[in-house]
Amino acid sequence: MITPEGHARLKAELDELWRVRRPEVVRALAAAAAEGDRSENAEYTYRKKQLGEIDRRVRYLGKRLEHLRVVDTPPTDRGAVFFGAWLRLEDEDGHEHAYRIVGPDETDAARGWISIDSPLARAALKRRADDEFEAELPGGRRSFVVLEVRYGAPLD
């Protein structure tokens, strides 16, 4: 599963790699190869490695995009936490945290985007505002209260 924004980002990355980065590296590789002895040509070795990395990522993204299911409609029960939800939680210490539940390909800790497969997201699924729940996190068991659940627009 993936959000429409996440899908668009992966497609844009694939397009950038295939249409811009790869041709640049191929040109640089050809120029390095034209310099002569390839066994002692650091530029040639570097560009070959770089091309291999780009090709691996292009193959991965191509296969991954074929199998992802874009979830572009909110659930019928908008009051509960499901995929794509924006939620605000309060932990047992009284600190508020804002998260968005997304697919594993689009997690971003700095933005508060957590994978639906994460322990916190799994524990929050189907919860509603004012529900309390516990989650087994890497730092130990923590308690939370759901303050808000929203779909579509990000939390303020």
Tab-separated table of C-alpha atoms in Angstrom:
chain	number	residue	atom	x	y	z
A	1	MET	CA	0.000	0.000	0.000
A	2	ILE	CA	1.061	3.534	-0.698
A	3	THR	CA	-0.492	6.997	-0.657
A	4	PRO	CA	-0.944	8.850	-3.961
A	5	GLU	CA	1.781	11.317	-2.889
A	6	GLY	CA	4.203	8.497	-2.114
A	7	HIS	CA	3.466	6.804	-5.428
A	8	ALA	CA	4.061	10.062	-7.298
A	9	ARG	CA	7.390	10.531	-5.465
A	10	LEU	CA	8.598	7.043	-6.387
A	11	LYS	CA	7.534	7.534	-10.021
A	12	ALA	CA	9.337	10.893	-10.110
A	13	GLU	CA	12.474	9.277	-8.694
A	14	LEU	CA	12.330	6.528	-11.319
A	15	ASP	CA	11.813	9.086	-14.079
A	16	GLU	CA	14.715	11.228	-12.793
A	17	LEU	CA	17.033	8.227	-12.653
A	18	TRP	CA	16.071	6.910	-16.089
A	19	ARG	CA	15.794	10.158	-18.058
A	20	VAL	CA	18.407	12.370	-16.377
A	21	ARG	CA	20.913	10.639	-14.093
A	22	ARG	CA	21.522	7.475	-16.128
A	23	PRO	CA	22.230	9.301	-19.421
A	24	GLU	CA	24.630	11.657	-17.585
A	25	VAL	CA	26.544	8.738	-16.097
A	26	VAL	CA	26.604	6.859	-19.417
A	27	ARG	CA	28.117	9.932	-21.124
A	28	ALA	CA	30.705	10.311	-18.358
A	29	LEU	CA	31.494	6.584	-18.545
A	30	ALA	CA	32.012	6.760	-22.307
A	31	ALA	CA	34.315	9.754	-21.870
A	32	ALA	CA	36.310	7.936	-19.190
A	33	ALA	CA	36.548	4.803	-21.353
A	34	ALA	CA	37.923	6.871	-24.230
A	35	GLU	CA	40.883	7.918	-22.067
A	36	GLY	CA	42.622	4.606	-22.575
A	37	ASP	CA	43.723	1.971	-20.054
A	38	ARG	CA	40.636	1.136	-18.029
A	39	SER	CA	42.434	-0.927	-15.391
A	40	GLU	CA	44.047	2.170	-13.860
A	41	ASN	CA	41.282	4.642	-14.675
A	42	ALA	CA	39.617	5.673	-11.416
A	43	GLU	CA	36.967	7.746	-13.208
A	44	TYR	CA	35.974	4.747	-15.338
A	45	THR	CA	35.755	2.466	-12.271
A	46	TYR	CA	33.712	5.042	-10.363
A	47	ARG	CA	31.276	5.606	-13.248
A	48	LYS	CA	30.789	1.833	-13.747
A	49	LYS	CA	29.929	1.481	-10.070
A	50	GLN	CA	27.601	4.497	-10.217
A	51	LEU	CA	25.826	3.079	-13.291
A	52	GLY	CA	25.343	-0.251	-11.518
A	53	GLU	CA	23.779	1.505	-8.510
A	54	ILE	CA	21.416	3.477	-10.735
A	55	ASP	CA	20.420	0.354	-12.669
A	56	ARG	CA	19.737	-1.559	-9.435
A	57	ARG	CA	17.524	1.250	-8.121
A	58	VAL	CA	15.697	1.533	-11.472
A	59	ARG	CA	14.982	-2.228	-11.453
A	60	TYR	CA	13.819	-2.101	-7.838
A	61	LEU	CA	11.512	0.883	-8.389
A	62	GLY	CA	10.114	-0.575	-11.608
A	63	LYS	CA	9.197	-3.838	-9.902
A	64	ARG	CA	7.988	-2.164	-6.719
A	65	LEU	CA	5.695	0.292	-8.509
A	66	GLU	CA	4.016	-2.604	-10.366
A	67	HIS	CA	3.012	-4.270	-7.099
A	68	LEU	CA	2.014	-1.290	-4.966
A	69	ARG	CA	-1.658	-0.563	-4.380
A	70	VAL	CA	-2.403	3.153	-4.293
A	71	VAL	CA	-4.923	3.985	-1.577
A	72	ASP	CA	-6.514	7.239	-2.667
A	73	THR	CA	-9.842	7.141	-0.854
A	74	PRO	CA	-10.348	7.517	2.873
A	75	PRO	CA	-12.012	4.689	4.777
A	76	THR	CA	-15.760	4.772	5.276
A	77	ASP	CA	-15.199	5.155	9.031
A	78	ARG	CA	-13.251	8.418	9.165
A	79	GLY	CA	-13.316	8.495	12.955
A	80	ALA	CA	-10.961	5.532	13.329
A	81	VAL	CA	-7.257	5.149	12.574
A	82	PHE	CA	-6.536	3.356	9.296
A	83	PHE	CA	-3.995	3.662	6.465
A	84	GLY	CA	-3.444	7.276	5.424
A	85	ALA	CA	-4.690	8.749	8.710
A	86	TRP	CA	-3.172	11.817	10.288
A	87	LEU	CA	-3.301	11.384	14.039
A	88	ARG	CA	-2.316	13.309	17.105
A	89	LEU	CA	-1.348	11.281	20.160
A	90	GLU	CA	-0.485	12.165	23.722
A	91	ASP	CA	2.039	9.930	25.464
A	92	GLU	CA	2.093	9.006	29.147
A	93	ASP	CA	4.407	11.965	29.868
A	94	GLY	CA	1.874	14.433	28.456
A	95	HIS	CA	3.798	15.138	25.245
A	96	GLU	CA	1.850	15.431	21.991
A	97	HIS	CA	3.027	13.751	18.795
A	98	ALA	CA	1.644	14.051	15.266
A	99	TYR	CA	1.907	11.133	12.834
A	100	ARG	CA	0.687	10.004	9.468
A	101	ILE	CA	0.281	6.303	8.767
A	102	VAL	CA	1.811	5.508	5.380
A	103	GLY	CA	3.279	2.582	3.466
A	104	PRO	CA	6.780	1.252	4.187
A	105	ASP	CA	8.142	2.903	1.022
A	106	GLU	CA	7.294	6.405	2.192
A	107	THR	CA	8.215	6.531	5.870
A	108	ASP	CA	9.909	9.733	6.982
A	109	ALA	CA	10.651	10.094	10.696
A	110	ALA	CA	11.407	13.810	10.406
A	111	ARG	CA	7.893	14.429	9.060
A	112	GLY	CA	6.223	11.998	11.473
A	113	TRP	CA	5.277	9.606	8.672
A	114	ILE	CA	5.316	6.104	10.144
A	115	SER	CA	4.899	2.785	8.387
A	116	ILE	CA	1.644	0.941	8.820
A	117	ASP	CA	3.875	-2.008	9.772
A	118	SER	CA	5.478	-0.138	12.699
A	119	PRO	CA	4.583	-1.184	16.250
A	120	LEU	CA	3.018	2.208	17.005
A	121	ALA	CA	0.825	2.207	13.891
A	122	ARG	CA	-0.274	-1.392	14.439
A	123	ALA	CA	-1.283	-0.594	18.015
A	124	ALA	CA	-3.145	2.565	16.921
A	125	LEU	CA	-5.175	0.901	14.151
A	126	LYS	CA	-8.955	1.111	14.611
A	127	ARG	CA	-8.585	3.444	17.616
A	128	ARG	CA	-10.677	6.593	17.872
A	129	ALA	CA	-10.320	9.979	19.563
A	130	ASP	CA	-10.065	9.563	23.352
A	131	ASP	CA	-9.084	5.864	23.066
A	132	GLU	CA	-6.125	4.759	25.144
A	133	PHE	CA	-3.726	2.084	23.931
A	134	GLU	CA	-0.295	0.646	24.590
A	135	ALA	CA	2.449	-0.037	22.088
A	136	GLU	CA	5.577	-2.123	22.486
A	137	LEU	CA	8.254	0.208	21.109
A	138	PRO	CA	12.031	-0.315	20.909
A	139	GLY	CA	12.433	1.712	24.121
A	140	GLY	CA	9.813	-0.366	25.939
A	141	ARG	CA	6.071	-0.398	26.444
A	142	ARG	CA	4.446	3.043	26.157
A	143	SER	CA	0.884	4.278	26.673
A	144	PHE	CA	-0.880	6.746	24.392
A	145	VAL	CA	-4.214	8.527	24.068
A	146	VAL	CA	-5.610	9.382	20.628
A	147	LEU	CA	-6.390	13.103	20.569
A	148	GLU	CA	-7.389	13.482	16.915
A	149	VAL	CA	-7.822	11.450	13.737
A	150	ARG	CA	-8.069	13.112	10.344
A	151	TYR	CA	-7.917	12.156	6.664
A	152	GLY	CA	-6.938	14.377	3.754
A	153	ALA	CA	-5.460	17.569	5.181
A	154	PRO	CA	-2.455	17.385	7.517
A	155	LEU	CA	-2.823	18.261	11.174
A	156	ASP	CA	-2.103	21.861	12.120
